[in-house]
PDB file of C-alpha atoms and ligand atoms in Angstrom:
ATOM      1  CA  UNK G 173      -6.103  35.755 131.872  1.00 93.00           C
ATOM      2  CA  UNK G 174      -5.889  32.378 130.729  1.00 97.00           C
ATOM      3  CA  UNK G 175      -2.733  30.279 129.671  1.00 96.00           C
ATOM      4  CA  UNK G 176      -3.377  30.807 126.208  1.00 95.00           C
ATOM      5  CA  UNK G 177      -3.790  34.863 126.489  1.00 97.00           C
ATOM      6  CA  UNK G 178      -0.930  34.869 128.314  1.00 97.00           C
ATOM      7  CA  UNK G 179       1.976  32.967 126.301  1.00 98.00           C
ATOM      8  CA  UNK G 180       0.289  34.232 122.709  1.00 98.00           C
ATOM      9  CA  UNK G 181       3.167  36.483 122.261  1.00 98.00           C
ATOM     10  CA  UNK G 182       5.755  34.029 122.860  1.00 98.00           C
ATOM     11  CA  UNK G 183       3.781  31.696 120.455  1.00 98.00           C
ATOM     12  CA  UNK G 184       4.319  33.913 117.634  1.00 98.00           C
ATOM     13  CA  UNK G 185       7.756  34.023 118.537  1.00 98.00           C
ATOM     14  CA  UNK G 186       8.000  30.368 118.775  1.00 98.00           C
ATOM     15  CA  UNK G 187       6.317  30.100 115.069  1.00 98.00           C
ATOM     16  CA  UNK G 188       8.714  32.943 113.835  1.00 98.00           C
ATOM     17  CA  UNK G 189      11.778  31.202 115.326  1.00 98.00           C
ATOM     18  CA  UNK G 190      10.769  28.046 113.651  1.00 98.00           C
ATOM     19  CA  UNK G 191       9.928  29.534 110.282  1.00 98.00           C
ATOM     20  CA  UNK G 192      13.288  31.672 110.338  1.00 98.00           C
ATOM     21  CA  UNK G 193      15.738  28.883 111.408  1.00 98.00           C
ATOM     22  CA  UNK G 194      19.297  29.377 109.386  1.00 98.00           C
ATOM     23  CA  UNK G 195      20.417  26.380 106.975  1.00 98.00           C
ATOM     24  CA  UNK G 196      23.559  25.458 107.078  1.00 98.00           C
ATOM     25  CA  UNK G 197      26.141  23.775 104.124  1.00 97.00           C
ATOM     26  CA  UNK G 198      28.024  20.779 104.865  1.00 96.00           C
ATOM     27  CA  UNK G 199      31.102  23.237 103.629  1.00 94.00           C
ATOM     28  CA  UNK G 200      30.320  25.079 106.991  1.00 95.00           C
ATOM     29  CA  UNK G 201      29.468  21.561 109.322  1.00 96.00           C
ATOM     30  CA  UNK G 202      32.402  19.581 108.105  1.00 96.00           C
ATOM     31  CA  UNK G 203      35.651  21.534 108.152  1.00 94.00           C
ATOM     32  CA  UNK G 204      37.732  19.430 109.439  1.00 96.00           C
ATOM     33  CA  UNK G 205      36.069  15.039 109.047  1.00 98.00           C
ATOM     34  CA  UNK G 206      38.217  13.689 111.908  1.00 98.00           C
ATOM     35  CA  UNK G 207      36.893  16.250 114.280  1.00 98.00           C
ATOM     36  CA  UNK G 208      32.992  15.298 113.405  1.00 98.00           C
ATOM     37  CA  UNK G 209      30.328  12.746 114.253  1.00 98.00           C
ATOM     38  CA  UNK G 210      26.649  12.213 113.234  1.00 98.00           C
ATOM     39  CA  UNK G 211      24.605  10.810 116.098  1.00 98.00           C
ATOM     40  CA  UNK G 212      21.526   9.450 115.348  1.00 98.00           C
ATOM     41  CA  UNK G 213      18.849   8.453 117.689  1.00 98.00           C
ATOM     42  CA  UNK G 214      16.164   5.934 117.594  1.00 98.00           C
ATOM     43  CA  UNK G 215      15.766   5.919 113.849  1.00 98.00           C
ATOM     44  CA  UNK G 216      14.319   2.335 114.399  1.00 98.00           C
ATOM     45  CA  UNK G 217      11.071   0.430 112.494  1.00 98.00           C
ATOM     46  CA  UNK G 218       9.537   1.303 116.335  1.00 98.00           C
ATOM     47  CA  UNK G 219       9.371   4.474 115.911  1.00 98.00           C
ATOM     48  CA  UNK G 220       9.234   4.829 112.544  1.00 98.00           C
ATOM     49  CA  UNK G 221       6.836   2.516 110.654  1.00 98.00           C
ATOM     50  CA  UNK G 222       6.047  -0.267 113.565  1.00 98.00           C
ATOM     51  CA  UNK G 223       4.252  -0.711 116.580  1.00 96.00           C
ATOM     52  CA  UNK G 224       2.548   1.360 119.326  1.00 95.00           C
ATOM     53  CA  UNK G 225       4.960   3.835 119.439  1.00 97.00           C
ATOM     54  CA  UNK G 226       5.729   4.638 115.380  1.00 97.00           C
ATOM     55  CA  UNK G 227       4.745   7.980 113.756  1.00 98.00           C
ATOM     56  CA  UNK G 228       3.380   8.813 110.194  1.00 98.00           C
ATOM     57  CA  UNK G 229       5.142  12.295 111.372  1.00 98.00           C
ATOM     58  CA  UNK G 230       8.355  10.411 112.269  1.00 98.00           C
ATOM     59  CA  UNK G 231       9.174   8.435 109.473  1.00 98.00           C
ATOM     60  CA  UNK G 232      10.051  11.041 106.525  1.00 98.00           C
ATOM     61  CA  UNK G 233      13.408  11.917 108.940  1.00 98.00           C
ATOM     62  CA  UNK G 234      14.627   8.349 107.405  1.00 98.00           C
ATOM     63  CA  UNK G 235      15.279   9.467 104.260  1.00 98.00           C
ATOM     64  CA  UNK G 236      16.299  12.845 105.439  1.00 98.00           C
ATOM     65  CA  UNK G 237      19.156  11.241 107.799  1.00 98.00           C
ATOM     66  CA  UNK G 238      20.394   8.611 105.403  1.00 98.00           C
ATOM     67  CA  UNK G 239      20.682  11.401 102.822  1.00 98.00           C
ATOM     68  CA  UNK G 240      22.965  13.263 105.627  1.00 98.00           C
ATOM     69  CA  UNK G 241      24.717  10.072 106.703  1.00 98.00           C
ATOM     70  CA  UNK G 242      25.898   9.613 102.369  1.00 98.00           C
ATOM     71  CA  UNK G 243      27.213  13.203 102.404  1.00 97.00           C
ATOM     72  CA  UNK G 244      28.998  13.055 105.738  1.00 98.00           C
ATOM     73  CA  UNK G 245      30.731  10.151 104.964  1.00 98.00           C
ATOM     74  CA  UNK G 246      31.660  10.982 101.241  1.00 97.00           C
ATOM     75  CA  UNK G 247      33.272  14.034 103.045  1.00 97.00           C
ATOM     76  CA  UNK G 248      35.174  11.843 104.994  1.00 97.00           C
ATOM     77  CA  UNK G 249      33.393  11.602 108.370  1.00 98.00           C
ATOM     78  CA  UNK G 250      33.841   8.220 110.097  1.00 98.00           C
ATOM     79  CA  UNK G 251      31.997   8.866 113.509  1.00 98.00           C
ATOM     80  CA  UNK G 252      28.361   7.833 112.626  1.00 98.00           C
ATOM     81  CA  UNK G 253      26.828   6.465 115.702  1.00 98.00           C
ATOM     82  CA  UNK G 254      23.364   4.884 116.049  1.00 98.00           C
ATOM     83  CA  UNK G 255      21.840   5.416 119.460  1.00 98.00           C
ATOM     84  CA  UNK G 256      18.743   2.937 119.691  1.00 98.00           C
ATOM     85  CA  UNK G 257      16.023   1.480 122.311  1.00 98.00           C
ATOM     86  CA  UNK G 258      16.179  -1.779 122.794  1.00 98.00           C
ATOM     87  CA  UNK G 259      14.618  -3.242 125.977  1.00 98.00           C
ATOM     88  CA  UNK G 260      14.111  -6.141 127.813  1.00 97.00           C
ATOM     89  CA  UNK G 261      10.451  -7.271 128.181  1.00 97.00           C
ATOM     90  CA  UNK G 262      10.274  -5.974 131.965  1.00 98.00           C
ATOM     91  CA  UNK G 263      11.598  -2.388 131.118  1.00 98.00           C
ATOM     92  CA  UNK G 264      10.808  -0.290 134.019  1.00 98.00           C
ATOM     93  CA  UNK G 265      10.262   2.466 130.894  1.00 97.00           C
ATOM     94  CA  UNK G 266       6.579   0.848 129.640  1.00 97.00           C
ATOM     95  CA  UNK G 267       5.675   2.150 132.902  1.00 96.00           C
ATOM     96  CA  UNK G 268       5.830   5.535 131.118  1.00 96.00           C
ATOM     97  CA  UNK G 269       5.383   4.703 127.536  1.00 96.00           C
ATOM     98  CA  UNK G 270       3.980   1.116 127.665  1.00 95.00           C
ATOM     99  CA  UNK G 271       5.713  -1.631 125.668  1.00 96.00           C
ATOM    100  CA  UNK G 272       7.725  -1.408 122.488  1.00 97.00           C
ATOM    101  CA  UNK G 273      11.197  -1.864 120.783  1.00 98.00           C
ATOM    102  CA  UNK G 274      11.659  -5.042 122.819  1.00 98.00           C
ATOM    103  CA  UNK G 275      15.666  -6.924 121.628  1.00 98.00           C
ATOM    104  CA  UNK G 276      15.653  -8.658 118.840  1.00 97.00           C
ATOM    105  CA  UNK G 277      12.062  -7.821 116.999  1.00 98.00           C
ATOM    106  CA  UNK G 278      12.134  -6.069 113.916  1.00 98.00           C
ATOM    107  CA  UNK G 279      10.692  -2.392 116.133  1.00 98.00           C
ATOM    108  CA  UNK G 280      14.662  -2.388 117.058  1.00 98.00           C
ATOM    109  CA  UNK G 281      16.236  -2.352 113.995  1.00 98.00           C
ATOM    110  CA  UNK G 282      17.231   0.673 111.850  1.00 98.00           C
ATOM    111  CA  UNK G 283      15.241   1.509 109.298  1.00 98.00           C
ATOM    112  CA  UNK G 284      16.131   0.131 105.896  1.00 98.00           C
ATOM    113  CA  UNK G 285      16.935   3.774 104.884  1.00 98.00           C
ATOM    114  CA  UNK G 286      19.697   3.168 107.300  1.00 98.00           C
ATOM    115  CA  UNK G 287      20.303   0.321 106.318  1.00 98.00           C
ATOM    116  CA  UNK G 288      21.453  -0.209 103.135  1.00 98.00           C
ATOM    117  CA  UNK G 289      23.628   2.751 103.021  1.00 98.00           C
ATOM    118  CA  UNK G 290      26.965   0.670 101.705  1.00 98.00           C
ATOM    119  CA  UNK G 291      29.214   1.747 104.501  1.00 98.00           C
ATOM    120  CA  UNK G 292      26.184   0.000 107.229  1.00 98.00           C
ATOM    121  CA  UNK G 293      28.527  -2.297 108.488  1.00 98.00           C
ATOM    122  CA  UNK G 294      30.630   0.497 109.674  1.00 98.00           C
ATOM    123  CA  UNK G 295      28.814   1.983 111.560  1.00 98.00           C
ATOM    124  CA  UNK G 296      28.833   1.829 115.466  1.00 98.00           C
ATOM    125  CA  UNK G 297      25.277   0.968 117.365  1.00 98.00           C
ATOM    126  CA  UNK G 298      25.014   1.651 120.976  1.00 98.00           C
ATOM    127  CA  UNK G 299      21.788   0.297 122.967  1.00 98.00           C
ATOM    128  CA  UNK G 300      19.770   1.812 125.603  1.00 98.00           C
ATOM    129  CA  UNK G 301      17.007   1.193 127.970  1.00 98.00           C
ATOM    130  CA  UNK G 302      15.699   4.466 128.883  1.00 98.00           C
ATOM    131  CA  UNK G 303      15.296   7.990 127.276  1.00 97.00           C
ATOM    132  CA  UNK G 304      18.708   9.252 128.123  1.00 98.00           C
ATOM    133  CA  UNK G 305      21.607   8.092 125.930  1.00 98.00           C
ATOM    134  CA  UNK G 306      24.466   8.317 128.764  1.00 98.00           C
ATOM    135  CA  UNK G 307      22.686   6.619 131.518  1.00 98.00           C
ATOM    136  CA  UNK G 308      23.986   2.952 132.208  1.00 97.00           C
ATOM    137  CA  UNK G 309      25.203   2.798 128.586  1.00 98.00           C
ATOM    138  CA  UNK G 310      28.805   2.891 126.560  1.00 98.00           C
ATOM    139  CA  UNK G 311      28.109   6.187 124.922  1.00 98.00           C
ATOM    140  CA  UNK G 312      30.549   7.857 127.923  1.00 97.00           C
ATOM    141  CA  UNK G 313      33.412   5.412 126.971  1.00 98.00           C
ATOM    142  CA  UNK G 314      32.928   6.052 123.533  1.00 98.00           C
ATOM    143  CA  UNK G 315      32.472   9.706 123.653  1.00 97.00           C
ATOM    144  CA  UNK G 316      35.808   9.774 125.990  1.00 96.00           C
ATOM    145  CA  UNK G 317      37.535   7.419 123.409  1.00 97.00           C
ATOM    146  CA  UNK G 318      37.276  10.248 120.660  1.00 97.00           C
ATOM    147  CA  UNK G 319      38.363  13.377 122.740  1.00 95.00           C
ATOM    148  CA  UNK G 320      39.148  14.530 119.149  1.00 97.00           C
ATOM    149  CA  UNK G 321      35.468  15.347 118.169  1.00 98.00           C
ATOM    150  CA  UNK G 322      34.336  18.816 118.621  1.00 98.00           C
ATOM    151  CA  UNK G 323      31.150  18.907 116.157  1.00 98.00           C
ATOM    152  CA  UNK G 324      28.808  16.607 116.659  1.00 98.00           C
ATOM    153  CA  UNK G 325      25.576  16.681 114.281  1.00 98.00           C
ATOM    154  CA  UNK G 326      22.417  15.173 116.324  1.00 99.00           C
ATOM    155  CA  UNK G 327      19.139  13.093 114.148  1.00 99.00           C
ATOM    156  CA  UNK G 328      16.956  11.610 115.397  1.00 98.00           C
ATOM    157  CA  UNK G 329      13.738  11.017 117.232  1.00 98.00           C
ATOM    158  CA  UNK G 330      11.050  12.534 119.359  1.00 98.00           C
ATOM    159  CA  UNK G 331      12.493  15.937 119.336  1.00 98.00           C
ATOM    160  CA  UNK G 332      11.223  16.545 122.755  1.00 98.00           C
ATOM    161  CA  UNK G 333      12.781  13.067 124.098  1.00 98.00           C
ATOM    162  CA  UNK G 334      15.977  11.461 123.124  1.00 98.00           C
ATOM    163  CA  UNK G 335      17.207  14.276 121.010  1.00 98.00           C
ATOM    164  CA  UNK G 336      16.546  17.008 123.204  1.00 98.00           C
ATOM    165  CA  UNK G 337      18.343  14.841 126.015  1.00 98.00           C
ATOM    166  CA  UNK G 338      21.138  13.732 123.404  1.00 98.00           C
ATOM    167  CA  UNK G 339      21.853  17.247 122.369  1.00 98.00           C
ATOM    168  CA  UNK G 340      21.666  19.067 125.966  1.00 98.00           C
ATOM    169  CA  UNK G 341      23.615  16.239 127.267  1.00 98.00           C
ATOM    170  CA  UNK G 342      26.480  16.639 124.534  1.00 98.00           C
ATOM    171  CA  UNK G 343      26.281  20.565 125.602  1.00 98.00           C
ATOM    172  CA  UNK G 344      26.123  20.484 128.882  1.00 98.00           C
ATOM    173  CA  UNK G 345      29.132  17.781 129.068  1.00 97.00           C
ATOM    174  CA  UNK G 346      31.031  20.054 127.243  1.00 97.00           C
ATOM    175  CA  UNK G 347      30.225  23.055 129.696  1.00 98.00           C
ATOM    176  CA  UNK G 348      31.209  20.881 132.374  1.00 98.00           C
ATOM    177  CA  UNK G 349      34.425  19.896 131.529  1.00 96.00           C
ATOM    178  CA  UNK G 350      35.133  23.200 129.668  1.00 97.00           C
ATOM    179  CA  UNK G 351      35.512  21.452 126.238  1.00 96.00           C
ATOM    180  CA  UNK G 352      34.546  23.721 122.938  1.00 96.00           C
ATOM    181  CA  UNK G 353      31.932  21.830 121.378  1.00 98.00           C
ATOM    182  CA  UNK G 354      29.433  22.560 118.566  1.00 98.00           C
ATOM    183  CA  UNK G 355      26.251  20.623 118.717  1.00 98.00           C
ATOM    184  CA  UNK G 356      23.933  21.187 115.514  1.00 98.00           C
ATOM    185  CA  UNK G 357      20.365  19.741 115.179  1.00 98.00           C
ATOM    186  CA  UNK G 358      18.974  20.122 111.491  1.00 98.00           C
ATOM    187  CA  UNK G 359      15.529  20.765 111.931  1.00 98.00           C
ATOM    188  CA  UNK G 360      14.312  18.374 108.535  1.00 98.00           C
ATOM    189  CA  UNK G 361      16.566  15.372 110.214  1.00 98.00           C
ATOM    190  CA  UNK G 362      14.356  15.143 114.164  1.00 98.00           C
ATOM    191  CA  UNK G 363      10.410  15.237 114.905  1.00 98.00           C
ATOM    192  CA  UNK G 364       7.801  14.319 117.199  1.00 98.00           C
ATOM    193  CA  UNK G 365       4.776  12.577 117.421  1.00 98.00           C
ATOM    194  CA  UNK G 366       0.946  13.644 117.701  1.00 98.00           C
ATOM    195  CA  UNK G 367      -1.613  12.609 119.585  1.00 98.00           C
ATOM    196  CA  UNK G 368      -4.520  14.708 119.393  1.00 98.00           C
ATOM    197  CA  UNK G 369      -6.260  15.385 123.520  1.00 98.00           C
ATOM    198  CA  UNK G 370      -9.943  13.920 122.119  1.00 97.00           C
ATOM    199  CA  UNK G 371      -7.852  10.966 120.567  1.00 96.00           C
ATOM    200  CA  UNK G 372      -6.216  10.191 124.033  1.00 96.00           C
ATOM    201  CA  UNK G 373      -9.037  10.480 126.159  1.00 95.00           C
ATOM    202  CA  UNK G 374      -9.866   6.883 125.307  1.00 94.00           C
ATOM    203  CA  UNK G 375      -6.342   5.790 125.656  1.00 93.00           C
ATOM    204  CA  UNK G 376      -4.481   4.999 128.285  1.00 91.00           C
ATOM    205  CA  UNK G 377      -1.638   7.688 127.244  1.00 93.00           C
ATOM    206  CA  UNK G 378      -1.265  11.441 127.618  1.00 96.00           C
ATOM    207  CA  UNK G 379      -2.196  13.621 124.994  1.00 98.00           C
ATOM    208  CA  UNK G 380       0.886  14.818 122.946  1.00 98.00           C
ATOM    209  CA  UNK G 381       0.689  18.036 120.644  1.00 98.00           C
ATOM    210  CA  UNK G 382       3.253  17.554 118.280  1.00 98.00           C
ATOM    211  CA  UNK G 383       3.925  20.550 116.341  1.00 98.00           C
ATOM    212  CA  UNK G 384       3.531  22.609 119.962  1.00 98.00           C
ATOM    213  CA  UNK G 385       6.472  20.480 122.010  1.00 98.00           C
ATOM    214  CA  UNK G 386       8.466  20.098 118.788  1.00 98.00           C
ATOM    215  CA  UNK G 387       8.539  23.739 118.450  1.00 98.00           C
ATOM    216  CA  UNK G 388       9.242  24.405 122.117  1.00 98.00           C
ATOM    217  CA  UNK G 389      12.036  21.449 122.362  1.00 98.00           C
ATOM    218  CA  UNK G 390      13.705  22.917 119.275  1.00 98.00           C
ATOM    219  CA  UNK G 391      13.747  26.181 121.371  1.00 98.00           C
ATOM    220  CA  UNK G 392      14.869  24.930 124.443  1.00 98.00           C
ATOM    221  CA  UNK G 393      17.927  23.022 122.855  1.00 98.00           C
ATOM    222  CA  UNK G 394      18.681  26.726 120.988  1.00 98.00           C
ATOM    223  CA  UNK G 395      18.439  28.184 124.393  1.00 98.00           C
ATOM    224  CA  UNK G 396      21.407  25.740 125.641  1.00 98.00           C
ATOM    225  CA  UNK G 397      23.215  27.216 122.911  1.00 98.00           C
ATOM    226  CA  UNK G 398      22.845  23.902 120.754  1.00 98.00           C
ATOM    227  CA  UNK G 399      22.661  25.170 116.769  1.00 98.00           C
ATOM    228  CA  UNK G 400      19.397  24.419 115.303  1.00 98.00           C
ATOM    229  CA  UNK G 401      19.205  24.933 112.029  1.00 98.00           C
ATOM    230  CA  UNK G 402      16.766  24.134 109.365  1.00 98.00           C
ATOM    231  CA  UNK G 403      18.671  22.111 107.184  1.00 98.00           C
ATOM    232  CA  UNK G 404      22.504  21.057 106.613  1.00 98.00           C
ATOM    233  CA  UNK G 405      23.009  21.302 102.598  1.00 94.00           C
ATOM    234  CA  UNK G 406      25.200  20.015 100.444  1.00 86.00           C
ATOM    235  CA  UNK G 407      25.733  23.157  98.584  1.00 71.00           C
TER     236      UNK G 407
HETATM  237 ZN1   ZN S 252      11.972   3.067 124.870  1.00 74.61          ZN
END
């Protein structure tokens, strides 16, 4: 019995448990502003709209976040932090991914959607050089610096990447030190990219099936107990 005969069943689940994810209203999110963040990974032009590593399938989450970003803040959420790549031209992480987002270009800025919300400038941006956003970067000290958040609202991309590591690390910090802590991912606000296996047989990268892994990450973070929803609403 092949692979494919074998996990069919869970497939359909998989497709089901996409198709059927709950939305949430911001009403339900944001009870309390002081005690909520929006993180938001790697919405950047290199991922986005520019260079090797940018995705027709990524960029729509732009508009999606910055949307989410308006009505957190005009709720009265001040905790928006930008999580972004930004790597030195010897990254030990091409080794996996090959170059992009190097400091400084245009790849490592957020997106314009990002950028001209009005309140921009107070925002806080945190840089990284590898997949994980706690490793050898300030996102501990400023996690520990606002004890008082207990919902945080994750955005961002490749669903089966940063966010999944973002949102399983904010979980599984919380487990650890025994600290109540929703963690939400709205399904219309992360995705993935695609790269077909016929496509990547004449590239030097690994094939990538992006509905297939987005699916299964958006699982796996539900399975860690991390709410993922379809949608966070304003009504
Ligand atoms: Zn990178």
């Amino acid at each position: 019995m092949s692979l494919v005969q074998k996990s069919q069943h869970f497939l359909d689940y998989l497709e089901d448990f996409v198709a059927n994810l709950p939305t949430l209203t911001l009403d339900e999110v944001i009870t309390r502003p002081e005690h909520t963040a929006v993180v938001s990974v790697d919405v950047i032009n290199g991922f986005l709209y520019e260079g090797p590593l940018a995705s027709p399938r990524v960029a729509p989450i732009g508009e999606s976040i910055a949307q989410l970003m308006r009505s957190a803040w005009s709720r009265g959420v001040r905790d928006i932090l930008l999580l972004q790549d930004a790597h030195d031209t010897d990254s030990l992480e091409f080794e996996a991914y090959g170059e992009h987002v190097i400091k400084g270009t245009h790849q490592a800025e957020a997106v314009d959607e990002i950028k001209s919300l009005p309140f921009y400038d107070q925002l806080t941006t945190i840089y990284k050089d590898s997949i994980h956003p706690a490793i050898n970067t300030d996102f501990v000290d400023w996690l520990n610096e606002r004890e008082v958040l207990d919902t945080f609202i994750v955005v961002g991309d490749v669903t089966d990447l940063c966010v999944y590591h973002l949102a399983t690390y904010l979980k599984f910090h919380a487990n650890a030190y025994h600290t109540p802590r929703r963690v939400i991912v709205p399904e219309n606000c992360v995705q993935t990219w695609d790269l077909p296996v016929d496509v990547a047989a004449d590239l030097p990268a690994m094939p990538h099936h992006g509905d297939l892994l987005h699916a299964t990450f958006l699982y796996h973070m539900a399975l860690n107990a991390v709410e993922v929803v379809k949608a966070i609403q304003a009504e």
